mmCIF file of C-alpha atoms in Angstrom:
data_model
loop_
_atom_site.group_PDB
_atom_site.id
_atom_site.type_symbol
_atom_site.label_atom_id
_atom_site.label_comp_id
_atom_site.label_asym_id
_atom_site.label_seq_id
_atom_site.Cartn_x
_atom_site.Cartn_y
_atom_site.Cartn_z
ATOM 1 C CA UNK A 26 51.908 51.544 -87.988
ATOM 2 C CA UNK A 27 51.095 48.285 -90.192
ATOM 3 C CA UNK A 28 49.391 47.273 -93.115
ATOM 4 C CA UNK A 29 46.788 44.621 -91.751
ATOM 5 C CA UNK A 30 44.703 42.678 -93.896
ATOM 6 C CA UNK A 31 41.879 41.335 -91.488
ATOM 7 C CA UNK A 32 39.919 38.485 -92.821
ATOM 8 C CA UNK A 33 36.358 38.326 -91.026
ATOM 9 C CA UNK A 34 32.883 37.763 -92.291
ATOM 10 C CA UNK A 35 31.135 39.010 -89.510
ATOM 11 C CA UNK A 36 29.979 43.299 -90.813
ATOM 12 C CA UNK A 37 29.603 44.407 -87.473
ATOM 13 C CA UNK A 38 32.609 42.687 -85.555
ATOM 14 C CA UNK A 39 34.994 43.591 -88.765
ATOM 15 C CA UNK A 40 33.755 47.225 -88.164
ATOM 16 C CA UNK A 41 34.629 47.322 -84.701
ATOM 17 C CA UNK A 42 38.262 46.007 -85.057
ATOM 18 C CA UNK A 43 38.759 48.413 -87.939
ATOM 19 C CA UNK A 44 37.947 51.283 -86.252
ATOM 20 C CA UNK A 45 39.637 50.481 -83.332
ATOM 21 C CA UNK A 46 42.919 49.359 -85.410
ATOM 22 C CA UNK A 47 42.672 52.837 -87.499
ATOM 23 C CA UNK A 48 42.506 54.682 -83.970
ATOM 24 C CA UNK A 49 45.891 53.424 -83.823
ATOM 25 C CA UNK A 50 47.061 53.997 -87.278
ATOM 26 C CA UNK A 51 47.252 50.957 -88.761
ATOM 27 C CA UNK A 52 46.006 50.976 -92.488
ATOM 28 C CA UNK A 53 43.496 48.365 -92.794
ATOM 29 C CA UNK A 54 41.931 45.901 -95.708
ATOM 30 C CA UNK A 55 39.398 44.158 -95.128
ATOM 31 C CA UNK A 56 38.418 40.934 -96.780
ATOM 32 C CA UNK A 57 35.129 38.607 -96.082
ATOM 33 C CA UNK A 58 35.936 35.189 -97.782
ATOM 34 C CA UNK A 59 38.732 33.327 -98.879
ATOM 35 C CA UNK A 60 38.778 34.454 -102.427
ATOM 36 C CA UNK A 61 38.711 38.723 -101.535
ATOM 37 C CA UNK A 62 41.281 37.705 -99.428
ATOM 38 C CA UNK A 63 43.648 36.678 -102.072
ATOM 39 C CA UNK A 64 42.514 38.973 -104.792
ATOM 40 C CA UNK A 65 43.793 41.898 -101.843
ATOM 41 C CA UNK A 66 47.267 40.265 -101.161
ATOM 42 C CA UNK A 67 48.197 40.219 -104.671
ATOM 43 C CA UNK A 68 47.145 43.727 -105.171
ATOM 44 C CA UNK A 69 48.831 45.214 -101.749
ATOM 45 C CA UNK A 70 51.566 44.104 -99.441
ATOM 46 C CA UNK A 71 50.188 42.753 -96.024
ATOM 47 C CA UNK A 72 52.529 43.146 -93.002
ATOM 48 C CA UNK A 73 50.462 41.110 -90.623
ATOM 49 C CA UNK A 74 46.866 39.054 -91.263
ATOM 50 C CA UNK A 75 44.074 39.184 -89.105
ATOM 51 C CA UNK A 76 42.410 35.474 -89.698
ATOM 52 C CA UNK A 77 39.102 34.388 -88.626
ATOM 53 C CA UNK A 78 38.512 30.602 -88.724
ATOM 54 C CA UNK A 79 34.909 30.074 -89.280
ATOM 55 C CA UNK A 80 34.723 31.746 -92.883
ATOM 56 C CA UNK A 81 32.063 30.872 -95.538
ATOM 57 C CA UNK A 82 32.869 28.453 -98.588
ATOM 58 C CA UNK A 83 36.432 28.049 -97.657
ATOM 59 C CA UNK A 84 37.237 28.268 -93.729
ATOM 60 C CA UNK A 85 40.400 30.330 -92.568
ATOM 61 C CA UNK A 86 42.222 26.810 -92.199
ATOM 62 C CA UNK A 87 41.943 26.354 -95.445
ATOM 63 C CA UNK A 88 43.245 30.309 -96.168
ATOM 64 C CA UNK A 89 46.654 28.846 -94.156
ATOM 65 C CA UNK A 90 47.531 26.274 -96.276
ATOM 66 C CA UNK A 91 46.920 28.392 -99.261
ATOM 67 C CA UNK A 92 49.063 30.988 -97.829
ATOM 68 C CA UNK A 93 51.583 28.618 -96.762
ATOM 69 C CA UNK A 94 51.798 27.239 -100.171
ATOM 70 C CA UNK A 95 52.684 30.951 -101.809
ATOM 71 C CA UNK A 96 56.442 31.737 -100.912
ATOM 72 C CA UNK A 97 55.552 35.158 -101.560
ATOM 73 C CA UNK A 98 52.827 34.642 -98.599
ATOM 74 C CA UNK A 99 54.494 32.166 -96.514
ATOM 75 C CA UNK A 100 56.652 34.615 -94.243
ATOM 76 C CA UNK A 101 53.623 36.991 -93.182
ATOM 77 C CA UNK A 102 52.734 36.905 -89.928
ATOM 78 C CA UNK A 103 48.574 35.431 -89.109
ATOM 79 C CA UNK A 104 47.277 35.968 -86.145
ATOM 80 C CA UNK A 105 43.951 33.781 -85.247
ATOM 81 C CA UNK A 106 40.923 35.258 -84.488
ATOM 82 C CA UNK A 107 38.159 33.188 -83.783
ATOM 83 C CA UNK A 108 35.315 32.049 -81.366
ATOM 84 C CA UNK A 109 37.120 28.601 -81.803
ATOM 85 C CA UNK A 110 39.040 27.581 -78.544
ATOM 86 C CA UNK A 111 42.460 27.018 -79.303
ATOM 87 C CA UNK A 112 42.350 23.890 -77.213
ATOM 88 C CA UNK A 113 40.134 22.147 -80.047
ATOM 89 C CA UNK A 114 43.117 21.745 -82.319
ATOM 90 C CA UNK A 115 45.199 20.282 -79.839
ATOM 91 C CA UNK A 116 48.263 21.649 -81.716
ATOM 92 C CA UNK A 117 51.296 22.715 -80.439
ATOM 93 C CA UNK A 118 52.984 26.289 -80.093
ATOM 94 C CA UNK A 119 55.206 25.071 -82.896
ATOM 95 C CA UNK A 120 52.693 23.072 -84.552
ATOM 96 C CA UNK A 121 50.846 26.814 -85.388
ATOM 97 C CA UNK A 122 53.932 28.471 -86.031
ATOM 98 C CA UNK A 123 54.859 26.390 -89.445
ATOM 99 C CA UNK A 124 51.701 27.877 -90.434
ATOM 100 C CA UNK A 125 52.824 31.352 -89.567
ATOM 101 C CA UNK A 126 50.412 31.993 -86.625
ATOM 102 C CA UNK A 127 51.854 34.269 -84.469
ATOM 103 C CA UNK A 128 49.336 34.506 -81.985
ATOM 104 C CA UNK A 129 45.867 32.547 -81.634
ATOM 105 C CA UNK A 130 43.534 35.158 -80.325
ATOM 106 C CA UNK A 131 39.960 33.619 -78.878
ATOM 107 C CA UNK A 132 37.821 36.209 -79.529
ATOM 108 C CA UNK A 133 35.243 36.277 -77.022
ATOM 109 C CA UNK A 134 38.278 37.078 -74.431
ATOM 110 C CA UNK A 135 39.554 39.990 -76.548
ATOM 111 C CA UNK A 136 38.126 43.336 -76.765
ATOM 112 C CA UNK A 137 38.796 45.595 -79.251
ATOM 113 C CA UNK A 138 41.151 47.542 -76.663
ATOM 114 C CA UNK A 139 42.551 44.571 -76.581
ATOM 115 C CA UNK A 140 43.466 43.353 -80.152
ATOM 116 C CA UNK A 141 44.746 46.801 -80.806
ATOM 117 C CA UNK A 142 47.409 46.238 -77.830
ATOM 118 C CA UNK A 143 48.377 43.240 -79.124
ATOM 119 C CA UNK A 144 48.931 44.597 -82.804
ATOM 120 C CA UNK A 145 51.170 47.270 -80.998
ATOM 121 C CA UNK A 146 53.442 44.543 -79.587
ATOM 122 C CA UNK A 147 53.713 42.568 -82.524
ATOM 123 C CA UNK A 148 54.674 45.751 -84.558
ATOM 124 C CA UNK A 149 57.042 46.481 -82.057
ATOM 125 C CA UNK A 150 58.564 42.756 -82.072
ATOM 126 C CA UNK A 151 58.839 43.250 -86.038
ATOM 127 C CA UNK B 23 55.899 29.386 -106.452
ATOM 128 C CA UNK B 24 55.716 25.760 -104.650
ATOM 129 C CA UNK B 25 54.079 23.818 -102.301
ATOM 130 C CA UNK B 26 55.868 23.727 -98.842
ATOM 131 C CA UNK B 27 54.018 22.390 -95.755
ATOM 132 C CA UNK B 28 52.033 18.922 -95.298
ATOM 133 C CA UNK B 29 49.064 20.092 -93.935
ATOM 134 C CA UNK B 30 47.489 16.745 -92.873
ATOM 135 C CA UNK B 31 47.652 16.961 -89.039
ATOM 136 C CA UNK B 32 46.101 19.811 -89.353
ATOM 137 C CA UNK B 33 43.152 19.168 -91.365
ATOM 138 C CA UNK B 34 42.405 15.688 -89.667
ATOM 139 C CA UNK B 35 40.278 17.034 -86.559
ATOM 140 C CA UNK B 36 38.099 19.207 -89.113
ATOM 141 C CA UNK B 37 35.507 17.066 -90.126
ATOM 142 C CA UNK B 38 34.654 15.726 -86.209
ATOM 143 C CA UNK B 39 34.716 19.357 -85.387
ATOM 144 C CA UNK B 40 32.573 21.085 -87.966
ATOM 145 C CA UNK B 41 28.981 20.806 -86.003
ATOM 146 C CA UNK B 42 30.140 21.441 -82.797
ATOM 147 C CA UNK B 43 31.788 24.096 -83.690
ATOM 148 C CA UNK B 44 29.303 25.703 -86.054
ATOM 149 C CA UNK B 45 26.754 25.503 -83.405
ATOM 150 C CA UNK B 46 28.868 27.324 -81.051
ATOM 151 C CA UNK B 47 29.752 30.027 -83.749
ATOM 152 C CA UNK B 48 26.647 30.688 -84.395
ATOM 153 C CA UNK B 49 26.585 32.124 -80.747
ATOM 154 C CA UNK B 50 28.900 32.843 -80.152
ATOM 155 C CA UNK B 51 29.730 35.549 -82.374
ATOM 156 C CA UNK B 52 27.138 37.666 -81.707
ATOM 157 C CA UNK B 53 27.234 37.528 -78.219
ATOM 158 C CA UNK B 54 31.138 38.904 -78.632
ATOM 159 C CA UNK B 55 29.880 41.323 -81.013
ATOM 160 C CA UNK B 56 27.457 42.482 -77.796
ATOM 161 C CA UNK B 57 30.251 42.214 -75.029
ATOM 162 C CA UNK B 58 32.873 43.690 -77.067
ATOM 163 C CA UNK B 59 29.740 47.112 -78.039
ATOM 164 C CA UNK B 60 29.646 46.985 -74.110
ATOM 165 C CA UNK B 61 32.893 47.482 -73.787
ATOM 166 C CA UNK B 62 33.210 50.145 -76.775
ATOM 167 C CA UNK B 63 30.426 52.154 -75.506
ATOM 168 C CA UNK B 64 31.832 51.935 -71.732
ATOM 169 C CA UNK B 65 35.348 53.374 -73.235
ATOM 170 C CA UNK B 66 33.407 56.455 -74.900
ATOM 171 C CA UNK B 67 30.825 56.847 -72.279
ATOM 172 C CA UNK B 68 33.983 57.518 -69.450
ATOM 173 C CA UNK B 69 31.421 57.790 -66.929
ATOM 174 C CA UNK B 70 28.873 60.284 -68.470
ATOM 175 C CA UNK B 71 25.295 60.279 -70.003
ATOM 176 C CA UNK B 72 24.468 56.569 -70.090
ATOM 177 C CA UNK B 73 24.007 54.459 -66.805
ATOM 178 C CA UNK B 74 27.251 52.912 -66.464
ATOM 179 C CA UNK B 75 25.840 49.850 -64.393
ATOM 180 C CA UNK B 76 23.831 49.411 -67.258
ATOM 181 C CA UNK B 77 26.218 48.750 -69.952
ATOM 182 C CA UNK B 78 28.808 47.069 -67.034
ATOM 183 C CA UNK B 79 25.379 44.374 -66.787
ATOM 184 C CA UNK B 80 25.201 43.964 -70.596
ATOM 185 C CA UNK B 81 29.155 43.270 -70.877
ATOM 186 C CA UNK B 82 29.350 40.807 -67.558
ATOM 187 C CA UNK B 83 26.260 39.303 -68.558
ATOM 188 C CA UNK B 84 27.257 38.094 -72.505
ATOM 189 C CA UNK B 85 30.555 36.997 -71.156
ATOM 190 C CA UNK B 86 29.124 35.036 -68.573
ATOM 191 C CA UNK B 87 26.919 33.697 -71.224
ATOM 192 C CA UNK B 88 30.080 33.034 -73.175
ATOM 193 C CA UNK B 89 31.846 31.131 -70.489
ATOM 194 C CA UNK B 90 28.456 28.769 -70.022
ATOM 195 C CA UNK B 91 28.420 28.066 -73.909
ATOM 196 C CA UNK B 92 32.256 27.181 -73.023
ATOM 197 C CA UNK B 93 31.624 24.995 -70.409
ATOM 198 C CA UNK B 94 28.167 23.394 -72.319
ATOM 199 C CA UNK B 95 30.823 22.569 -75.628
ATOM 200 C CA UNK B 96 33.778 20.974 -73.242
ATOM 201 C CA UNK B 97 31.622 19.387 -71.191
ATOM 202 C CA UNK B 98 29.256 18.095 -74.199
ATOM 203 C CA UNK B 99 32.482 16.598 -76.065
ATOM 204 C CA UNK B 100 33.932 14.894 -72.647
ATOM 205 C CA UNK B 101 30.693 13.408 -71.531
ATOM 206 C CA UNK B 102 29.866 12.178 -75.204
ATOM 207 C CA UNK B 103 32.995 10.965 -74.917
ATOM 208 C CA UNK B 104 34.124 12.407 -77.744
ATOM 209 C CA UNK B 105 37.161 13.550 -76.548
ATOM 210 C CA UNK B 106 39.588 12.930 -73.329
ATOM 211 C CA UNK B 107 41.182 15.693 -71.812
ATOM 212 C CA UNK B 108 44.831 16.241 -71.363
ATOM 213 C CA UNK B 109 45.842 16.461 -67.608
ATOM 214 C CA UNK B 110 49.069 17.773 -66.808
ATOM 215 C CA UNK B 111 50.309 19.829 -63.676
ATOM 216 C CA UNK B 112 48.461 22.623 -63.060
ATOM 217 C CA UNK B 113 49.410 25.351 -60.564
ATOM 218 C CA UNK B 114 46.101 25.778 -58.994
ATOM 219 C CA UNK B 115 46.284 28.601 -57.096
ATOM 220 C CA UNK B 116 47.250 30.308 -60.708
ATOM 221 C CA UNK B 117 44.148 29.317 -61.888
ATOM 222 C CA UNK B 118 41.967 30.697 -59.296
ATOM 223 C CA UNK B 119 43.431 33.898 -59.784
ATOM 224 C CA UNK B 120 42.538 33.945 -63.288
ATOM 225 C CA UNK B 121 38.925 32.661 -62.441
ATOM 226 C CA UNK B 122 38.664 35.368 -59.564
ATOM 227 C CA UNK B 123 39.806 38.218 -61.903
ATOM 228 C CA UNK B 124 37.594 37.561 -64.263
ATOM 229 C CA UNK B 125 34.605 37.263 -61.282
ATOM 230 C CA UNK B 126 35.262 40.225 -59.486
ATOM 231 C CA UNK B 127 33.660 42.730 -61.572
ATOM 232 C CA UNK B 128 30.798 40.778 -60.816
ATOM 233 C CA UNK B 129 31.408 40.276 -57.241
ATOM 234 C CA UNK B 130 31.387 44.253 -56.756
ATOM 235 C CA UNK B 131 27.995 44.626 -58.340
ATOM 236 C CA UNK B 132 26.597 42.385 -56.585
ATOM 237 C CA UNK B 133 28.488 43.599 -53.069
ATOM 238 C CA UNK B 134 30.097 40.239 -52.234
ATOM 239 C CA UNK B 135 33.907 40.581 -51.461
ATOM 240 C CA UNK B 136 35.851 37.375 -52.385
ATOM 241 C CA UNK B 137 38.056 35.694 -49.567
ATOM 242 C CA UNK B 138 41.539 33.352 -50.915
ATOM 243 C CA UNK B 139 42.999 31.818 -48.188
ATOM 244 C CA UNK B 140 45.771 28.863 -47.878
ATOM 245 C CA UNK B 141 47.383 30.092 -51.151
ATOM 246 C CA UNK B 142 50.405 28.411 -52.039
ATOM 247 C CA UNK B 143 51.640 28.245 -55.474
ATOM 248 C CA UNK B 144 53.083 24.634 -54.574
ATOM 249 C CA UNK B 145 49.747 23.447 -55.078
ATOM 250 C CA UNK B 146 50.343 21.547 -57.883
ATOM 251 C CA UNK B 147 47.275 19.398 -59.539
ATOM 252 C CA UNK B 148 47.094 16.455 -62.531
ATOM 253 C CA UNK B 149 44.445 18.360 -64.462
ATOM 254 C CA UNK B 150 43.255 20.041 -67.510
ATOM 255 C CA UNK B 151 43.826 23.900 -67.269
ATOM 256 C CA UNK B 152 40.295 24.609 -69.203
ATOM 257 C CA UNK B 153 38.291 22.309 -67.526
ATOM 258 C CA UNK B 154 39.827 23.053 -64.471
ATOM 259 C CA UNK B 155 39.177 26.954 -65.170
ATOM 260 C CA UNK B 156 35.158 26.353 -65.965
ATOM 261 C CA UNK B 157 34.681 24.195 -63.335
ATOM 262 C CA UNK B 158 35.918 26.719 -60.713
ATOM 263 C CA UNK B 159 34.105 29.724 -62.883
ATOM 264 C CA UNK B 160 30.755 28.138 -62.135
ATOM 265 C CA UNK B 161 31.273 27.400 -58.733
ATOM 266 C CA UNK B 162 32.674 30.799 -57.722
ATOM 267 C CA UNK B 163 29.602 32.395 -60.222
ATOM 268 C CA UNK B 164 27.076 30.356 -57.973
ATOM 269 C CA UNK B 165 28.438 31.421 -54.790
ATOM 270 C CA UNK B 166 28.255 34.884 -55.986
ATOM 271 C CA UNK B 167 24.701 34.129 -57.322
ATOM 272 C CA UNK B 168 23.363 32.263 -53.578
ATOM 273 C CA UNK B 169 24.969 34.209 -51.551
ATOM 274 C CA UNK B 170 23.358 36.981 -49.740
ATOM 275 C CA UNK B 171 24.260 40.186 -50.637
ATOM 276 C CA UNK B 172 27.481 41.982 -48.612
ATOM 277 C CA UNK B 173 28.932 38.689 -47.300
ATOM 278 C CA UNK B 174 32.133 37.462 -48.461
ATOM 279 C CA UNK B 175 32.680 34.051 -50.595
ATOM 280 C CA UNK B 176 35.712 32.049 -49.178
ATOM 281 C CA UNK B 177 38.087 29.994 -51.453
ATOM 282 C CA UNK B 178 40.507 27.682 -49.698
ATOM 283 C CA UNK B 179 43.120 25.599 -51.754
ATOM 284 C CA UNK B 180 44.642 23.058 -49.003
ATOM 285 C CA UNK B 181 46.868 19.925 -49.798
ATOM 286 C CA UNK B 182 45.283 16.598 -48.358
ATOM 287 C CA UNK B 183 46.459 13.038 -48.266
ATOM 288 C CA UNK B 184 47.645 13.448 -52.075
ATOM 289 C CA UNK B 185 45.308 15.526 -52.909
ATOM 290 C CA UNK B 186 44.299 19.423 -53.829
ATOM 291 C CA UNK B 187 41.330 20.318 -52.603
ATOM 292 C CA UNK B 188 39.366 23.616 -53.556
ATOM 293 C CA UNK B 189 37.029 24.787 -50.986
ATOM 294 C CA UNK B 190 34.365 26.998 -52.093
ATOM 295 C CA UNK B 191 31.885 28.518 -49.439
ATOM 296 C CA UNK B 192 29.335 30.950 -49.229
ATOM 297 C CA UNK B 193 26.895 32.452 -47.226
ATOM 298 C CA UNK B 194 23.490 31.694 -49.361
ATOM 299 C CA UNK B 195 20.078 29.789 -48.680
ATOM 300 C CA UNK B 196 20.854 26.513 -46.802
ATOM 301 C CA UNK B 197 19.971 23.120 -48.713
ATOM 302 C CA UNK B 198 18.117 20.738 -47.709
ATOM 303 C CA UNK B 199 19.466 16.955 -47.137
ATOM 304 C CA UNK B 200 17.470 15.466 -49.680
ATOM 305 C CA UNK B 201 18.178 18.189 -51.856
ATOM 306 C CA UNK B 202 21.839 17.661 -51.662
ATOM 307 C CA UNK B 203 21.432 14.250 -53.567
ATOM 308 C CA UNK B 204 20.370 15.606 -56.793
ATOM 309 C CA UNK B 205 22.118 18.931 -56.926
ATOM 310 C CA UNK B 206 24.962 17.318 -59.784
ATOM 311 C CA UNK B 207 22.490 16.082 -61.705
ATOM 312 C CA UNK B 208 21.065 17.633 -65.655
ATOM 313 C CA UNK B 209 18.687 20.091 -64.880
ATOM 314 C CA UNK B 210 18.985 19.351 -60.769
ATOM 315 C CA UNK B 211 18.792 23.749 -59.787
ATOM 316 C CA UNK B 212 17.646 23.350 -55.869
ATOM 317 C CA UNK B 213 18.386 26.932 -54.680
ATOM 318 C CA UNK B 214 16.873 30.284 -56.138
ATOM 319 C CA UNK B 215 19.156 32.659 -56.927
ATOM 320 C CA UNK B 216 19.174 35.739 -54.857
ATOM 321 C CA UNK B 217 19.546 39.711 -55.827
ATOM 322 C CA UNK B 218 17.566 39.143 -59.182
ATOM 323 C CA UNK B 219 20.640 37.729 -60.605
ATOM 324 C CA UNK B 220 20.494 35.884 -64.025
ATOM 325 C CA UNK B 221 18.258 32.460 -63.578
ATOM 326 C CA UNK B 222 20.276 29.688 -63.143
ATOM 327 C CA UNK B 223 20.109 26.605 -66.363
ATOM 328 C CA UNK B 224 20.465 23.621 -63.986
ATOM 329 C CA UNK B 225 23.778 22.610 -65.896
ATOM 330 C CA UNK B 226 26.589 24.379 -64.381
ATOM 331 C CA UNK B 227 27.122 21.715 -61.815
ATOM 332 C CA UNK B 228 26.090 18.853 -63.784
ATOM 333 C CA UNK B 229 28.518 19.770 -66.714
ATOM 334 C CA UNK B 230 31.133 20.600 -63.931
ATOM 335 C CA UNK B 231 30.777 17.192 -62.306
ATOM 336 C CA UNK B 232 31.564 15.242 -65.586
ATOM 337 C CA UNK B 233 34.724 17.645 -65.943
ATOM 338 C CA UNK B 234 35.625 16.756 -62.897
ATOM 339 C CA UNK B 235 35.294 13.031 -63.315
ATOM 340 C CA UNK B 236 37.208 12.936 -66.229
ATOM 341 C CA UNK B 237 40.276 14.565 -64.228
ATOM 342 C CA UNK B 238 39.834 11.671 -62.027
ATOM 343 C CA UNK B 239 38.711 13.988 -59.248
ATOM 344 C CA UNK B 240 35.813 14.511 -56.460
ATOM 345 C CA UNK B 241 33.494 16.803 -56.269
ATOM 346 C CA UNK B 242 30.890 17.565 -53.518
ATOM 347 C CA UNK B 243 28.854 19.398 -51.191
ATOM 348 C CA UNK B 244 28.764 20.222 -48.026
ATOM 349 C CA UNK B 245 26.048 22.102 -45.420
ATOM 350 C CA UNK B 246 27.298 24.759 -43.449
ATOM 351 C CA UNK B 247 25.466 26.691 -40.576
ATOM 352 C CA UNK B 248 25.198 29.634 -42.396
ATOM 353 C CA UNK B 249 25.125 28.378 -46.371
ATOM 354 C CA UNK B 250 27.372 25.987 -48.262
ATOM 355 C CA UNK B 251 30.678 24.405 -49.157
ATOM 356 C CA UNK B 252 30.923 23.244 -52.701
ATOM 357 C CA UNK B 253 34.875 21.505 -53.133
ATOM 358 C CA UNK B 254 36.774 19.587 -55.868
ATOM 359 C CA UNK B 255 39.943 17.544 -55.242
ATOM 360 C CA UNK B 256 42.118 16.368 -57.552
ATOM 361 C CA UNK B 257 44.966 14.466 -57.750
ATOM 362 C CA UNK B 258 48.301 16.169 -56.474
ATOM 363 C CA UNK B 259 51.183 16.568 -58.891
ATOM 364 C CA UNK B 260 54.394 15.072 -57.645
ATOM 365 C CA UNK B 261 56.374 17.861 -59.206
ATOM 366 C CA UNK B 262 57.041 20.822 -56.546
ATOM 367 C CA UNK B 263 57.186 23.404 -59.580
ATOM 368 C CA UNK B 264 56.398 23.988 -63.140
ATOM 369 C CA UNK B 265 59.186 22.875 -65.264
#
């Protein structure tokens, strides 16, 4: 079990992975934007983030650097979550991983089954 | 606390990026949202009350949609020419096992079986694993989509003169010679689709053909007796192996 703070604007998709990460019995926040984002890491302590890209006002690149610039922030694990192919980066493996992304997840190939696997494995890697 | 990381590789591609990608958040979130529901509701369902071929047709139609909008972005950006693709060796046959595992469910609704033949994983191509992956997803989707109904759709990988070539045939609606000419063109749909299968957008094969082209390959058509033979070929990889 985790603490996972997932980071996704979209009501109906952010309902789906949270119900399908509590089936597993991970304990869940769930921010919308940037700004709830931070105002929930400083109030609990995230194990792994859930980070969409396409966010409104500030986009979830923008949510890495910040979180790379915290030391308090910088070692938690982000895995991507977006309808962003990774290939439009053109980034490296390593490239990602000084930004703490663990895993770049392209959403419309992962099903909520899915994601909830993948959490499993990553808590087990921890 | 202190700044640590120089972000500025990573921020340069954003601005050249935003519309694109907007546009193709803005559906392609909700047609996840729909395909992931499908895929919730076929989970709880477990065979019972609802039709199951009904929510299976909801799910493998938004992700085919999803794959198109794919294939529409990539190919958009390469024929713009606003970006080149990286080619690299590809294992091939790798890549039509991906394509055909994802197909399949939608090869048994439709009651075609899928044939792989000449499959050796020395088949090594100079190519662009994403482009090379929607390229084949359309082909193998229209041979599921012409064919007639319980006949079998043949892929063939073979190594010629220093080339891979990808042999796609089926056993659809023959086309005509005059018809052949303008089948990679925008908009250039010559066949009907058969089995009341989703309408066809007239851009799979144009967007493929430009994919193709920029991975310095061919790509054609030929007739057969009983349908057709779509292939790609593309340059051979001298290595024998992924390193």
């Amino acid at each position: 079990m985790a603490k996972i703070l997932l980071i996704e604007d979209d009501m109906w998709l952010a309902e789906l992975y949270i119900s399908e990460l509590k089936n597993s019995g991970h304990e869940i926040f769930h921010a919308r934007t940037a700004q709830e984002s931070m105002d929930l890491l400083d109030e609990n302590n995230a194990e792994i983030i859930l980070l969409d890209i396409m966010l409104p006002e500030h986009n979830g690149i923008e949510v890495l650097h910040e979180l790379q610039s915290y030391e308090d922030w910088n070692d938690i694990p982000v895995v991507l979550l977006s309808t962003i192919s990774p290939q439009q980066f053109r980034l490296s493996q390593k490239q990602w991983e000084e930004y703490g992304v663990v895993k770049y997840l392209y959403k419309p190939q992962v099903k909520p089954n899915d994601l909830a696997l993948i959490i499993e494995g990553l808590v087990a890697d921890e | 606390m202190k700044k640590r990381v120089d972000g500025s590789y990573l921020m340069r591609d954003q601005h050249s990026l935003r519309l694109v990608v907007a546009a193709a958040h803005e559906l392609k979130t909700p047609l996840t949202l729909i395909s992931n529901l499908a895929s919730v509701i076929s989970k709880q369902n477990n065979g019972g009350a609802i039709n199951q071929d009904h929510i299976d047709r909801i799910e493998m139609s938004s992700d085919r949609l999803l794959r198109l909008i794919d294939s529409i972005l990539l190919g958009g950006e390469v024929g713009q020419g606003q970006s080149e693709l990286t080619l690299e060796p590809i294992c091939v046959p790798k890549i039509i096992e991906d394509v055909v595992h994802e197909i399949s469910p939608l090869a048994r609704a439709y009651d075609h079986k899928i044939e792989i033949t000449s499959h050796k994983p020395s088949y090594l191509a100079v190519a662009n694993k994403e482009a090379l992956f929607q390229v084949l997803y359309n082909l193998f989707d229209n041979a599921i989509k012409y064919s007639h109904s319980k006949t079998i759709v043949k892929i063939e990988t073979r190594n010629y003169q220093e080339k891979i070539r990808i042999n796609v045939s089926d056993e659809g609606a023959s086309i005509g010679s005059r018809e052949l000419k303008r089948m990679f063109r925008m908009f250039g749909r010559v066949r009907q689709p058969i089995n009341n299968y989703a309408g066809s957008s007239g851009l799979g094969l144009y967007i493929s053909s430009q994919l193709v082209d920029s991975m310095n390959g061919q790509m054609g058509v030929n007739k057969l007796e009983n349908g057709s033979c779509f292939f790609v070929s593309l340059p051979r990889s001298m290595q024998t192996q992924l390193l």
